[in-house]
Amino acid sequence: MLRHAIVAVLAAAGVACAMSDEDLGAMTRTDQDLTRANLLFEGTCDFLRSCSSSSRGVAAPDVVWGCEGQGPCSDDEPWVAAPRNGALGLSQTGLCGRRVRFCNGSKCIVAKVRDRSTSSDKFEASEGTMRALGLTAGLTARCTGYGSGRVTIEVLP
């Protein structure tokens, strides 16, 4: 509706415009579509197979994903776990399977929501996601790790 109103106003004013629907969509984004948050390191696939109660004992390369069930896991792939309380107007279940863009300054990556975080309000990311964003992450012991960073998050259509 807003897109049509913008086009109508421009047309009435005699303004020629070569804006695409995508450009107009970008103009109508709200703070709820794009927000800043802390991103945590979830761990490596090996970490999940050793330390996650649902994936413990699952044969490599698989883990048990909170959104997808049992399936392959790669540390290099961009995947994330959705916060328990959801985010950006969506429930945790509503985020499952969605693509989410994370940016740290000019470094951005699109990751798929494959898992469910135990954190109430933070996304957790794969090693590949953290690396692509230039965020330091790693394991300090068998079932403990580190890594976080302040990022911009946007759920994609």
Short mmCIF file of N, CA and C in Angstrom, two decimals:
data_model
loop_
_atom_site.label_atom_id
_atom_site.label_comp_id
_atom_site.label_asym_id
_atom_site.label_seq_id
_atom_site.Cartn_x
_atom_site.Cartn_y
_atom_site.Cartn_z
N MET A 1 0.83 -1.18 0.00
CA MET A 1 0.00 0.00 0.00
C MET A 1 0.87 1.25 0.00
N LEU A 2 1.90 1.27 0.87
CA LEU A 2 2.79 2.42 0.94
C LEU A 2 3.57 2.56 -0.36
N ARG A 3 3.97 1.44 -0.97
CA ARG A 3 4.70 1.49 -2.24
C ARG A 3 3.87 2.20 -3.30
N HIS A 4 2.60 1.83 -3.38
CA HIS A 4 1.72 2.44 -4.37
C HIS A 4 1.53 3.93 -4.09
N ALA A 5 1.45 4.30 -2.82
CA ALA A 5 1.29 5.71 -2.45
C ALA A 5 2.52 6.51 -2.85
N ILE A 6 3.70 5.96 -2.65
CA ILE A 6 4.94 6.64 -3.03
C ILE A 6 4.98 6.85 -4.54
N VAL A 7 4.67 5.79 -5.28
CA VAL A 7 4.66 5.87 -6.74
C VAL A 7 3.63 6.89 -7.21
N ALA A 8 2.43 6.89 -6.61
CA ALA A 8 1.37 7.82 -6.99
C ALA A 8 1.79 9.26 -6.74
N VAL A 9 2.41 9.54 -5.62
CA VAL A 9 2.86 10.89 -5.30
C VAL A 9 3.92 11.34 -6.29
N LEU A 10 4.87 10.46 -6.60
CA LEU A 10 5.92 10.80 -7.56
C LEU A 10 5.34 11.04 -8.95
N ALA A 11 4.39 10.21 -9.34
CA ALA A 11 3.76 10.36 -10.66
C ALA A 11 2.98 11.67 -10.73
N ALA A 12 2.26 12.01 -9.67
CA ALA A 12 1.48 13.25 -9.65
C ALA A 12 2.39 14.47 -9.71
N ALA A 13 3.56 14.35 -9.16
CA ALA A 13 4.51 15.46 -9.16
C ALA A 13 5.29 15.52 -10.47
N GLY A 14 5.08 14.54 -11.34
CA GLY A 14 5.78 14.52 -12.62
C GLY A 14 7.22 14.08 -12.49
N VAL A 15 7.53 13.35 -11.46
CA VAL A 15 8.89 12.88 -11.24
C VAL A 15 9.05 11.51 -11.88
N ALA A 16 10.04 11.39 -12.74
CA ALA A 16 10.35 10.08 -13.33
C ALA A 16 11.22 9.34 -12.34
N CYS A 17 10.89 8.10 -12.14
CA CYS A 17 11.60 7.33 -11.12
C CYS A 17 11.85 5.92 -11.61
N ALA A 18 13.07 5.44 -11.42
CA ALA A 18 13.42 4.08 -11.84
C ALA A 18 13.67 3.21 -10.62
N MET A 19 12.86 3.37 -9.58
CA MET A 19 13.04 2.57 -8.37
C MET A 19 12.34 1.23 -8.52
N SER A 20 13.03 0.20 -8.11
CA SER A 20 12.45 -1.14 -8.15
C SER A 20 11.62 -1.38 -6.90
N ASP A 21 10.84 -2.48 -6.91
CA ASP A 21 10.10 -2.86 -5.71
C ASP A 21 11.05 -3.10 -4.55
N GLU A 22 12.25 -3.64 -4.86
CA GLU A 22 13.23 -3.91 -3.80
C GLU A 22 13.69 -2.60 -3.16
N ASP A 23 13.93 -1.56 -4.00
CA ASP A 23 14.32 -0.25 -3.46
C ASP A 23 13.22 0.32 -2.58
N LEU A 24 11.97 0.22 -3.04
CA LEU A 24 10.85 0.74 -2.26
C LEU A 24 10.69 -0.04 -0.97
N GLY A 25 10.92 -1.35 -1.01
CA GLY A 25 10.85 -2.17 0.20
C GLY A 25 11.89 -1.74 1.21
N ALA A 26 13.08 -1.39 0.73
CA ALA A 26 14.14 -0.95 1.63
C ALA A 26 13.76 0.35 2.32
N MET A 27 12.97 1.18 1.65
CA MET A 27 12.55 2.45 2.25
C MET A 27 11.53 2.24 3.35
N THR A 28 10.84 1.12 3.36
CA THR A 28 9.77 0.91 4.33
C THR A 28 10.20 0.03 5.50
N ARG A 29 11.47 -0.30 5.58
CA ARG A 29 11.92 -1.14 6.69
C ARG A 29 11.79 -0.38 8.00
N THR A 30 11.58 -1.14 9.07
CA THR A 30 11.47 -0.53 10.39
C THR A 30 12.61 -1.04 11.26
N ASP A 31 12.75 -0.46 12.45
CA ASP A 31 13.77 -0.92 13.38
C ASP A 31 13.57 -2.38 13.76
N GLN A 32 12.33 -2.86 13.66
CA GLN A 32 12.07 -4.25 14.01
C GLN A 32 12.64 -5.19 12.95
N ASP A 33 12.77 -4.71 11.71
CA ASP A 33 13.34 -5.53 10.64
C ASP A 33 14.85 -5.63 10.76
N LEU A 34 15.48 -4.61 11.30
CA LEU A 34 16.93 -4.52 11.36
C LEU A 34 17.30 -4.07 12.76
N THR A 35 18.07 -4.86 13.47
CA THR A 35 18.37 -4.52 14.85
C THR A 35 19.78 -4.96 15.21
N ARG A 36 20.30 -4.42 16.28
CA ARG A 36 21.63 -4.82 16.77
C ARG A 36 21.44 -5.73 17.97
N ALA A 37 22.31 -6.73 18.04
CA ALA A 37 22.23 -7.69 19.14
C ALA A 37 23.57 -8.38 19.32
N ASN A 38 23.71 -9.08 20.41
CA ASN A 38 24.91 -9.88 20.64
C ASN A 38 24.74 -11.25 20.00
N LEU A 39 25.75 -11.69 19.27
CA LEU A 39 25.79 -13.01 18.66
C LEU A 39 26.80 -13.84 19.43
N LEU A 40 26.40 -15.03 19.86
CA LEU A 40 27.29 -15.92 20.60
C LEU A 40 27.78 -17.06 19.71
N PHE A 41 28.90 -17.65 20.07
CA PHE A 41 29.43 -18.83 19.40
C PHE A 41 28.73 -20.05 19.97
N GLU A 42 28.09 -20.86 19.11
CA GLU A 42 27.41 -22.07 19.59
C GLU A 42 28.39 -23.21 19.82
N GLY A 43 29.40 -23.31 18.98
CA GLY A 43 30.37 -24.39 19.09
C GLY A 43 30.56 -25.07 17.75
N THR A 44 31.52 -25.96 17.70
CA THR A 44 31.77 -26.72 16.47
C THR A 44 30.81 -27.91 16.40
N CYS A 45 30.78 -28.55 15.25
CA CYS A 45 29.94 -29.75 15.09
C CYS A 45 30.39 -30.84 16.05
N ASP A 46 31.71 -30.97 16.21
CA ASP A 46 32.26 -31.94 17.15
C ASP A 46 31.81 -31.63 18.58
N PHE A 47 31.82 -30.34 18.91
CA PHE A 47 31.36 -29.87 20.22
C PHE A 47 29.90 -30.30 20.43
N LEU A 48 29.05 -30.09 19.42
CA LEU A 48 27.64 -30.47 19.55
C LEU A 48 27.49 -31.98 19.76
N ARG A 49 28.27 -32.78 19.02
CA ARG A 49 28.19 -34.25 19.17
C ARG A 49 28.69 -34.71 20.53
N SER A 50 29.58 -33.93 21.14
CA SER A 50 30.14 -34.30 22.45
C SER A 50 29.36 -33.72 23.62
N CYS A 51 28.79 -32.53 23.43
CA CYS A 51 28.26 -31.78 24.58
C CYS A 51 26.76 -31.51 24.56
N SER A 52 26.13 -31.57 23.40
CA SER A 52 24.69 -31.33 23.32
C SER A 52 23.96 -32.63 23.63
N SER A 53 23.04 -32.58 24.59
CA SER A 53 22.34 -33.81 24.98
C SER A 53 21.61 -34.46 23.81
N SER A 54 21.09 -33.67 22.88
CA SER A 54 20.36 -34.25 21.76
C SER A 54 21.28 -34.83 20.68
N SER A 55 22.52 -34.37 20.61
CA SER A 55 23.45 -34.85 19.57
C SER A 55 24.52 -35.80 20.10
N ARG A 56 24.59 -35.96 21.40
CA ARG A 56 25.62 -36.82 21.98
C ARG A 56 25.50 -38.23 21.43
N GLY A 57 26.60 -38.74 20.87
CA GLY A 57 26.61 -40.10 20.35
C GLY A 57 26.18 -40.23 18.90
N VAL A 58 25.74 -39.14 18.27
CA VAL A 58 25.34 -39.19 16.86
C VAL A 58 26.62 -39.27 16.02
N ALA A 59 26.62 -40.13 15.01
CA ALA A 59 27.81 -40.31 14.17
C ALA A 59 28.04 -39.10 13.26
N ALA A 60 29.32 -38.72 13.15
CA ALA A 60 29.71 -37.62 12.25
C ALA A 60 29.38 -38.01 10.81
N PRO A 61 28.97 -37.09 9.98
CA PRO A 61 28.97 -35.64 10.18
C PRO A 61 27.66 -35.10 10.76
N ASP A 62 26.75 -35.97 11.18
CA ASP A 62 25.43 -35.52 11.63
C ASP A 62 25.43 -34.97 13.06
N VAL A 63 24.42 -34.13 13.32
CA VAL A 63 24.02 -33.71 14.67
C VAL A 63 22.49 -33.72 14.66
N VAL A 64 21.89 -33.51 15.80
CA VAL A 64 20.43 -33.37 15.85
C VAL A 64 20.13 -31.88 16.02
N TRP A 65 19.58 -31.29 14.96
CA TRP A 65 19.24 -29.87 14.95
C TRP A 65 17.89 -29.66 15.64
N GLY A 66 17.76 -28.59 16.37
CA GLY A 66 16.49 -28.27 17.03
C GLY A 66 15.37 -27.94 16.07
N CYS A 67 15.72 -27.47 14.87
CA CYS A 67 14.70 -27.11 13.88
C CYS A 67 14.47 -28.20 12.85
N GLU A 68 15.50 -28.97 12.53
CA GLU A 68 15.44 -29.89 11.39
C GLU A 68 15.52 -31.36 11.74
N GLY A 69 15.85 -31.68 12.98
CA GLY A 69 16.10 -33.08 13.32
C GLY A 69 17.51 -33.47 12.90
N GLN A 70 17.77 -34.75 12.79
CA GLN A 70 19.12 -35.22 12.48
C GLN A 70 19.50 -34.88 11.05
N GLY A 71 20.72 -34.34 10.89
CA GLY A 71 21.23 -33.99 9.57
C GLY A 71 22.69 -33.60 9.65
N PRO A 72 23.32 -33.44 8.48
CA PRO A 72 24.75 -33.13 8.45
C PRO A 72 25.08 -31.76 9.04
N CYS A 73 26.28 -31.68 9.60
CA CYS A 73 26.77 -30.45 10.21
C CYS A 73 28.16 -30.16 9.66
N SER A 74 28.38 -28.93 9.24
CA SER A 74 29.70 -28.49 8.78
C SER A 74 30.07 -27.21 9.52
N ASP A 75 31.28 -27.18 10.05
CA ASP A 75 31.74 -25.99 10.77
C ASP A 75 31.89 -24.78 9.85
N ASP A 76 32.10 -25.04 8.56
CA ASP A 76 32.30 -23.95 7.60
C ASP A 76 31.00 -23.33 7.11
N GLU A 77 29.89 -24.02 7.26
CA GLU A 77 28.60 -23.51 6.79
C GLU A 77 28.06 -22.42 7.71
N PRO A 78 27.35 -21.46 7.12
CA PRO A 78 26.73 -20.40 7.93
C PRO A 78 25.38 -20.85 8.48
N TRP A 79 25.36 -21.29 9.73
CA TRP A 79 24.11 -21.67 10.39
C TRP A 79 24.08 -21.04 11.78
N VAL A 80 22.87 -20.90 12.29
CA VAL A 80 22.68 -20.30 13.61
C VAL A 80 21.57 -21.01 14.37
N ALA A 81 21.54 -20.75 15.68
CA ALA A 81 20.46 -21.20 16.56
C ALA A 81 19.66 -19.97 16.96
N ALA A 82 18.34 -20.08 16.89
CA ALA A 82 17.44 -18.96 17.23
C ALA A 82 17.25 -18.86 18.74
N PRO A 83 17.11 -17.63 19.26
CA PRO A 83 16.87 -17.44 20.69
C PRO A 83 15.57 -18.10 21.14
N ARG A 84 15.57 -18.59 22.37
CA ARG A 84 14.40 -19.28 22.94
C ARG A 84 13.15 -18.40 22.91
N ASN A 85 13.31 -17.11 23.16
CA ASN A 85 12.16 -16.19 23.17
C ASN A 85 11.87 -15.59 21.80
N GLY A 86 12.55 -16.07 20.76
CA GLY A 86 12.35 -15.53 19.43
C GLY A 86 13.05 -14.19 19.27
N ALA A 87 12.85 -13.57 18.11
CA ALA A 87 13.48 -12.28 17.82
C ALA A 87 12.82 -11.65 16.61
N LEU A 88 12.94 -10.35 16.51
CA LEU A 88 12.46 -9.61 15.35
C LEU A 88 11.00 -9.89 15.03
N GLY A 89 10.20 -10.04 16.07
CA GLY A 89 8.77 -10.26 15.88
C GLY A 89 8.37 -11.69 15.55
N LEU A 90 9.33 -12.61 15.56
CA LEU A 90 9.03 -14.02 15.25
C LEU A 90 9.35 -14.89 16.45
N SER A 91 8.57 -15.95 16.63
CA SER A 91 8.85 -16.93 17.69
C SER A 91 10.07 -17.75 17.28
N GLN A 92 10.61 -18.51 18.23
CA GLN A 92 11.73 -19.39 17.91
C GLN A 92 11.34 -20.35 16.79
N THR A 93 10.16 -20.93 16.88
CA THR A 93 9.67 -21.84 15.84
C THR A 93 9.51 -21.10 14.52
N GLY A 94 9.03 -19.88 14.56
CA GLY A 94 8.85 -19.07 13.35
C GLY A 94 10.17 -18.72 12.68
N LEU A 95 11.25 -18.69 13.45
CA LEU A 95 12.57 -18.41 12.88
C LEU A 95 13.20 -19.65 12.24
N CYS A 96 12.79 -20.84 12.68
CA CYS A 96 13.36 -22.08 12.14
C CYS A 96 13.25 -22.11 10.62
N GLY A 97 14.36 -22.41 9.97
CA GLY A 97 14.40 -22.51 8.51
C GLY A 97 14.57 -21.19 7.79
N ARG A 98 14.45 -20.08 8.51
CA ARG A 98 14.57 -18.76 7.88
C ARG A 98 16.04 -18.42 7.60
N ARG A 99 16.24 -17.53 6.66
CA ARG A 99 17.56 -16.99 6.38
C ARG A 99 17.67 -15.65 7.09
N VAL A 100 18.80 -15.45 7.77
CA VAL A 100 19.01 -14.24 8.54
C VAL A 100 20.36 -13.64 8.14
N ARG A 101 20.37 -12.33 7.87
CA ARG A 101 21.63 -11.66 7.53
C ARG A 101 22.22 -11.07 8.82
N PHE A 102 23.48 -11.38 9.06
CA PHE A 102 24.23 -10.84 10.18
C PHE A 102 25.35 -9.98 9.62
N CYS A 103 25.54 -8.79 10.18
CA CYS A 103 26.62 -7.91 9.74
C CYS A 103 27.41 -7.42 10.96
N ASN A 104 28.72 -7.40 10.79
CA ASN A 104 29.64 -6.84 11.76
C ASN A 104 30.41 -5.77 10.99
N GLY A 105 29.94 -4.53 11.08
CA GLY A 105 30.52 -3.48 10.24
C GLY A 105 30.19 -3.77 8.79
N SER A 106 31.21 -3.84 7.94
CA SER A 106 30.99 -4.10 6.51
C SER A 106 31.01 -5.58 6.17
N LYS A 107 31.30 -6.44 7.14
CA LYS A 107 31.33 -7.89 6.90
C LYS A 107 29.95 -8.47 7.19
N CYS A 108 29.35 -9.10 6.17
CA CYS A 108 28.01 -9.67 6.32
C CYS A 108 27.98 -11.10 5.83
N ILE A 109 27.05 -11.88 6.39
CA ILE A 109 26.82 -13.24 5.93
C ILE A 109 25.35 -13.58 6.16
N VAL A 110 24.81 -14.39 5.27
CA VAL A 110 23.45 -14.89 5.43
C VAL A 110 23.56 -16.31 5.97
N ALA A 111 22.91 -16.56 7.09
CA ALA A 111 22.95 -17.88 7.74
C ALA A 111 21.54 -18.44 7.85
N LYS A 112 21.45 -19.75 7.82
CA LYS A 112 20.17 -20.43 7.97
C LYS A 112 19.95 -20.79 9.44
N VAL A 113 18.74 -20.56 9.93
CA VAL A 113 18.39 -20.94 11.30
C VAL A 113 18.10 -22.44 11.29
N ARG A 114 19.03 -23.23 11.87
CA ARG A 114 18.91 -24.69 11.88
C ARG A 114 18.66 -25.24 13.28
N ASP A 115 18.97 -24.43 14.30
CA ASP A 115 18.94 -24.95 15.66
C ASP A 115 18.17 -23.99 16.57
N ARG A 116 17.91 -24.45 17.78
CA ARG A 116 17.22 -23.66 18.80
C ARG A 116 18.19 -23.42 19.95
N SER A 117 18.40 -22.16 20.28
CA SER A 117 19.31 -21.79 21.35
C SER A 117 18.64 -21.97 22.71
N THR A 118 19.45 -22.26 23.71
CA THR A 118 18.94 -22.28 25.08
C THR A 118 18.98 -20.87 25.66
N SER A 119 19.68 -19.95 24.99
CA SER A 119 19.71 -18.55 25.41
C SER A 119 18.34 -17.94 25.13
N SER A 120 17.83 -17.18 26.07
CA SER A 120 16.50 -16.60 25.89
C SER A 120 16.47 -15.50 24.83
N ASP A 121 17.58 -14.79 24.66
CA ASP A 121 17.51 -13.61 23.78
C ASP A 121 18.69 -13.43 22.83
N LYS A 122 19.50 -14.47 22.64
CA LYS A 122 20.66 -14.34 21.76
C LYS A 122 20.70 -15.44 20.71
N PHE A 123 21.07 -15.06 19.49
CA PHE A 123 21.38 -16.04 18.46
C PHE A 123 22.73 -16.64 18.78
N GLU A 124 22.94 -17.90 18.40
CA GLU A 124 24.24 -18.55 18.54
C GLU A 124 24.65 -19.02 17.15
N ALA A 125 25.95 -18.90 16.83
CA ALA A 125 26.41 -19.11 15.46
C ALA A 125 27.47 -20.19 15.34
N SER A 126 27.55 -20.72 14.12
CA SER A 126 28.59 -21.69 13.77
C SER A 126 29.95 -21.01 13.69
N GLU A 127 30.98 -21.83 13.64
CA GLU A 127 32.34 -21.34 13.48
C GLU A 127 32.47 -20.56 12.16
N GLY A 128 31.87 -21.08 11.09
CA GLY A 128 31.93 -20.42 9.79
C GLY A 128 31.26 -19.06 9.80
N THR A 129 30.15 -18.94 10.50
CA THR A 129 29.45 -17.65 10.61
C THR A 129 30.31 -16.66 11.37
N MET A 130 30.86 -17.08 12.49
CA MET A 130 31.70 -16.20 13.31
C MET A 130 32.93 -15.75 12.51
N ARG A 131 33.57 -16.68 11.83
CA ARG A 131 34.77 -16.38 11.04
C ARG A 131 34.45 -15.36 9.94
N ALA A 132 33.34 -15.56 9.21
CA ALA A 132 32.96 -14.66 8.12
C ALA A 132 32.71 -13.24 8.64
N LEU A 133 32.27 -13.12 9.88
CA LEU A 133 32.00 -11.81 10.48
C LEU A 133 33.23 -11.21 11.14
N GLY A 134 34.35 -11.94 11.13
CA GLY A 134 35.56 -11.45 11.76
C GLY A 134 35.51 -11.49 13.27
N LEU A 135 34.68 -12.37 13.82
CA LEU A 135 34.55 -12.50 15.28
C LEU A 135 35.38 -13.67 15.78
N THR A 136 36.11 -13.46 16.84
CA THR A 136 36.95 -14.50 17.43
C THR A 136 36.08 -15.47 18.22
N ALA A 137 36.31 -16.76 18.00
CA ALA A 137 35.55 -17.79 18.72
C ALA A 137 36.40 -19.05 18.79
N GLY A 138 36.13 -19.85 19.79
CA GLY A 138 36.86 -21.11 19.91
C GLY A 138 36.42 -21.89 21.13
N LEU A 139 37.09 -23.01 21.33
CA LEU A 139 36.80 -23.88 22.47
C LEU A 139 37.95 -23.78 23.46
N THR A 140 37.62 -23.75 24.74
CA THR A 140 38.65 -23.69 25.78
C THR A 140 38.83 -25.03 26.46
N ALA A 141 37.85 -25.87 26.37
CA ALA A 141 37.89 -27.22 26.93
C ALA A 141 36.86 -28.05 26.17
N ARG A 142 36.69 -29.29 26.54
CA ARG A 142 35.80 -30.20 25.81
C ARG A 142 34.41 -29.61 25.61
N CYS A 143 33.82 -29.06 26.63
CA CYS A 143 32.44 -28.56 26.52
C CYS A 143 32.30 -27.10 26.92
N THR A 144 33.34 -26.32 26.75
CA THR A 144 33.26 -24.88 27.00
C THR A 144 33.95 -24.12 25.86
N GLY A 145 33.39 -22.98 25.55
CA GLY A 145 33.95 -22.18 24.47
C GLY A 145 33.76 -20.70 24.74
N TYR A 146 34.20 -19.90 23.79
CA TYR A 146 34.10 -18.45 23.91
C TYR A 146 33.83 -17.85 22.53
N GLY A 147 33.33 -16.66 22.53
CA GLY A 147 33.14 -15.92 21.29
C GLY A 147 31.80 -15.22 21.27
N SER A 148 31.85 -13.93 21.01
CA SER A 148 30.62 -13.15 20.86
C SER A 148 30.97 -11.86 20.16
N GLY A 149 29.95 -11.18 19.71
CA GLY A 149 30.16 -9.88 19.09
C GLY A 149 28.84 -9.19 18.87
N ARG A 150 28.90 -7.88 18.78
CA ARG A 150 27.72 -7.06 18.53
C ARG A 150 27.54 -6.97 17.02
N VAL A 151 26.39 -7.40 16.54
CA VAL A 151 26.12 -7.48 15.11
C VAL A 151 24.76 -6.88 14.78
N THR A 152 24.55 -6.62 13.50
CA THR A 152 23.24 -6.22 13.00
C THR A 152 22.56 -7.47 12.47
N ILE A 153 21.29 -7.63 12.77
CA ILE A 153 20.54 -8.83 12.38
C ILE A 153 19.31 -8.41 11.58
N GLU A 154 19.08 -9.12 10.47
CA GLU A 154 17.90 -8.86 9.65
C GLU A 154 17.35 -10.19 9.14
N VAL A 155 16.08 -10.47 9.40
CA VAL A 155 15.44 -11.67 8.87
C VAL A 155 15.07 -11.39 7.42
N LEU A 156 15.47 -12.28 6.52
CA LEU A 156 15.19 -12.11 5.10
C LEU A 156 13.88 -12.78 4.72
N PRO A 157 13.24 -12.31 3.66
CA PRO A 157 11.97 -12.91 3.23
C PRO A 157 12.16 -14.33 2.72
#
